Amino acid sequence: MNGFERLFPYLLAGVSVGGQYALIAIGYTMVYGILRLINFAHGDIFTVAGFFMVYMSATMPLFVSIPLTIILTVALGFTVERVAYKPLREAPRMSIMISAIGVSYLLQNLMWYVTGGLAKQYPVLPWLSDSVTILTATTKIVTIVTPVLTVALVLLLLQLINHTKTGMAMRAVSRDFETAKLMGIKIDQVISISFIIGSFLAAVGSLLYFTNYPTVTPTVGAMPGLKAFVAAVFGGIGSIPGAVVGAFLIGISENLLKAFGYSTFSDAFTFALLIVILLVRPTGLFGEKTIDKV
Amino acid sequence: MKTKKRGLLIGFILLALLFIGLYILENSLSSATMLITILKKGVIYALIAVSMNLLNGFTGLFSLGQAGFMLIGAYTYAILTIPVEMRGMIYQYYDGGVVQFALPAIIGMLCAGLLAAFFAFLVGLPVLRLKSDYLAIATLGFAEIIRAVIQYEGLGPLTNGSNLLRRFPTFQSVLYPFAAAAICIGVIVLLINSTYGRAFKAIRDDEVAAEAMGINLFFHKQLSFVVSSFFAGIGGALLAMYQGSIQAATFKSAMTYEILLIVVIGGMGSVSGSIIASFLFVASSEWWLRFLDNEMFIGTFQVPLLRSGFRMVVFSVIIMAVVLFYRRGIMGDKEFSLSRVRNRLSNRKAGPNA
């Protein structure tokens, strides 16, 4: 077996995982762009979406449970913003971040309570879970669907942001919060929309991500959540194409590390990459330069 | 000057009374009671929370690396103090490991603090140049890196890989963690009240202004970071002693979050607040809310919702309420002091007449 044949399955897995990270990372980067908040609860919302699917599919057919999962996840993201972040809009930035950590803690405990701390069997999605052979590697169809779907959704989102009125409002708010407010933009509405989009993409990402794994546990989303955040920083926080490129790069390099037998370090690598990026180019690959005003 | 001396004297007397009280308490109750357990765990959390408060509350550096430094402390302590004859059994997959000596517990604890501080120094060199949330995520990342490295199979002869470390010396008496924590917190309070402490607060309040006043930003941030990690390391060693066995996998970012929430509940920038909040946190999560985890019947009626895990849900709802509605926490940035309590009481008495 030559080198390419050995690496190819890992490369495929990397592209797939990268797509899933990208879908989560967009939620981070949009919220950070607008609120300057690291939404620590985003990874848990992603996990909750997994559990919605588990419980929903037990009683309902898939064509009902999948849309319902997405709707419920969006509702959750919206509610979290309204209840936990909106009251703190005028508070120091640290307070909102602490609130986000509190929400993450609450969601994890809630999931633990509902599941009794047991891993839950994730439903097998027909077609997506089927095996397929590309060149020499055998994999699930979801591996190929993920990057395609991710790119399609991102293009759609970019259309929304660059060519609609809502999108213009979002860009304005992320450029200058105060001025946008003075110009009559409904800040709360814009923030809610960005949480709704973020949660929607997280729900789609969760459907794709958990198809690769047999079970869901309450803390399983923390790590992909953090990695997606790293991807967002890597690409330049606030920039959507940046987050997507960052996520793919992280997904691929992580899986290549596994291919070379350093699985223990695949998590550590992501964070090492984060620290290097923050030091060398804090604004990330596509980030805009910011000026510090006193 | 005289009142300050008197305050110090009263403080020492109270501390002595506390220790005598603990001694009596411990000898009159069997050591397995919940109260003693709470006191042991609470005081260890108090030390760790105060060390985090030094960084987050007093210096304004939002760091989320505490669990990583606790991990270093706990592992250093365990590796250095496991008795030699036990090593063959504990390091069974690694031929007894590479460390073939055992240090006394006190020296092990000091080493735990020193190594955590040393790593903090190295980590701080690059990371402390970052601003608020970037700093938070970078320190969080470092904690994760440390955890991954310790679990790495290649370091197995030193760290026992991802297996348990146990059989290191632990403490029996509740006085031991109290004495250790009292000394450490005392040192932190001295630091906060010194010129360095004033510089920390100046940096917290306005970094640019502090720099303009001639405060060396980097030096003071680094100092705060290293000292905080030193005590987090000692806290980690104490936690290892309390638990009796340690495993790297348990030092997750969730642990940092818990300590951060304690600091917030107590009040960012209040040492006494952190201490009070630690005991409240430990007592309510381990003891007062325990009943929520058990199914309860009133007659034949089963009280709904009560089931394993409900305690933590209620608990995190309470925490969210504090975060949202009592943002200043129990103490705000004030310290608990007897004279203020006295003043308030006398004011209240004088109130209606005035």
XYZ file of C-alpha atoms in Angstrom, chain B residues 144-264:
121
model
C -6.196 21.305 27.662
C -2.684 20.898 26.262
C -1.298 20.118 29.719
C -4.013 17.512 30.215
C -3.263 15.877 26.868
C 0.490 15.823 27.506
C 0.100 14.225 30.940
C -2.099 11.478 29.506
C 0.399 10.790 26.714
C 1.586 7.178 26.754
C 5.195 8.193 26.101
C 5.320 9.968 29.457
C 3.827 6.918 31.171
C 6.900 6.059 33.279
C 6.585 9.511 34.833
C 2.854 10.223 34.906
C 1.378 6.714 34.642
C -0.363 7.773 31.414
C -4.122 7.913 31.746
C -4.173 5.540 34.739
C -4.911 6.466 38.333
C -2.249 7.693 40.732
C -2.947 6.706 44.338
C -1.478 5.634 47.660
C 0.299 8.943 48.191
C 0.254 10.398 51.714
C -3.058 12.067 52.588
C -4.252 14.014 55.586
C -6.520 12.702 58.309
C -7.227 15.785 60.364
C -9.326 18.662 59.089
C -6.751 20.987 60.680
C -4.170 20.176 58.003
C -5.939 21.693 54.962
C -7.117 24.579 57.136
C -3.575 25.367 58.250
C -2.210 25.118 54.705
C -5.014 27.243 53.263
C -4.739 29.819 56.057
C -1.038 30.329 55.390
C -1.522 30.536 51.613
C -4.503 32.883 51.767
C -2.588 34.970 54.310
C 0.273 35.377 51.845
C -2.150 36.315 49.050
C -3.797 38.940 51.272
C -0.393 40.393 52.143
C 0.432 40.556 48.438
C -2.876 42.258 47.628
C -2.303 44.891 50.299
C 1.257 45.609 49.180
C 2.431 48.019 46.469
C 2.214 45.138 44.028
C -1.422 44.634 44.939
C -2.164 48.300 44.303
C -0.499 47.999 40.922
C -2.678 44.938 40.163
C -5.822 46.915 40.946
C -4.624 49.838 38.860
C -4.116 47.487 35.905
C -7.574 46.046 36.427
C -9.239 49.438 36.517
C -7.476 50.935 33.524
C -4.555 49.341 31.787
C -3.553 52.371 29.752
C -3.745 54.735 32.707
C -1.744 52.304 34.834
C 0.965 52.144 32.206
C 1.026 55.929 31.982
C 1.558 56.046 35.749
C 4.730 54.051 35.264
C 3.489 50.604 36.220
C 5.310 47.872 34.329
C 2.292 46.077 32.877
C 3.977 42.898 31.820
C 5.949 42.409 35.024
C 2.897 42.824 37.232
C 0.648 40.654 35.078
C 3.311 37.966 35.055
C 3.735 38.246 38.832
C 0.017 37.897 39.436
C -0.198 34.952 37.043
C 2.758 33.111 38.576
C 1.644 33.655 42.173
C -1.919 32.653 41.367
C -0.702 29.465 39.688
C 1.643 28.675 42.564
C -1.318 28.584 44.936
C -3.492 26.784 42.395
C -0.743 24.134 42.323
C -0.774 23.825 46.090
C -4.568 23.707 45.948
C -4.280 20.883 43.433
C -1.963 18.978 45.769
C -4.413 19.438 48.641
C -7.259 18.278 46.412
C -5.248 15.165 45.549
C -4.783 14.491 49.265
C -8.490 14.995 49.875
C -9.528 12.644 47.081
C -6.904 9.972 47.747
C -6.460 9.240 44.037
C -6.154 11.381 40.935
C -6.600 11.003 37.228
C -5.799 13.628 34.622
C -9.126 13.115 32.860
C -11.043 14.693 35.758
C -9.263 18.057 35.560
C -11.472 19.333 32.752
C -12.383 22.871 31.871
C -15.631 22.251 33.777
C -13.519 22.367 36.939
C -12.224 25.816 36.024
C -15.772 26.941 35.329
C -16.897 25.783 38.763
C -14.157 27.760 40.450
C -14.880 30.798 38.309
C -18.538 30.593 39.333
C -17.477 30.437 42.995
C -15.403 33.583 42.502
C -18.325 35.327 40.823
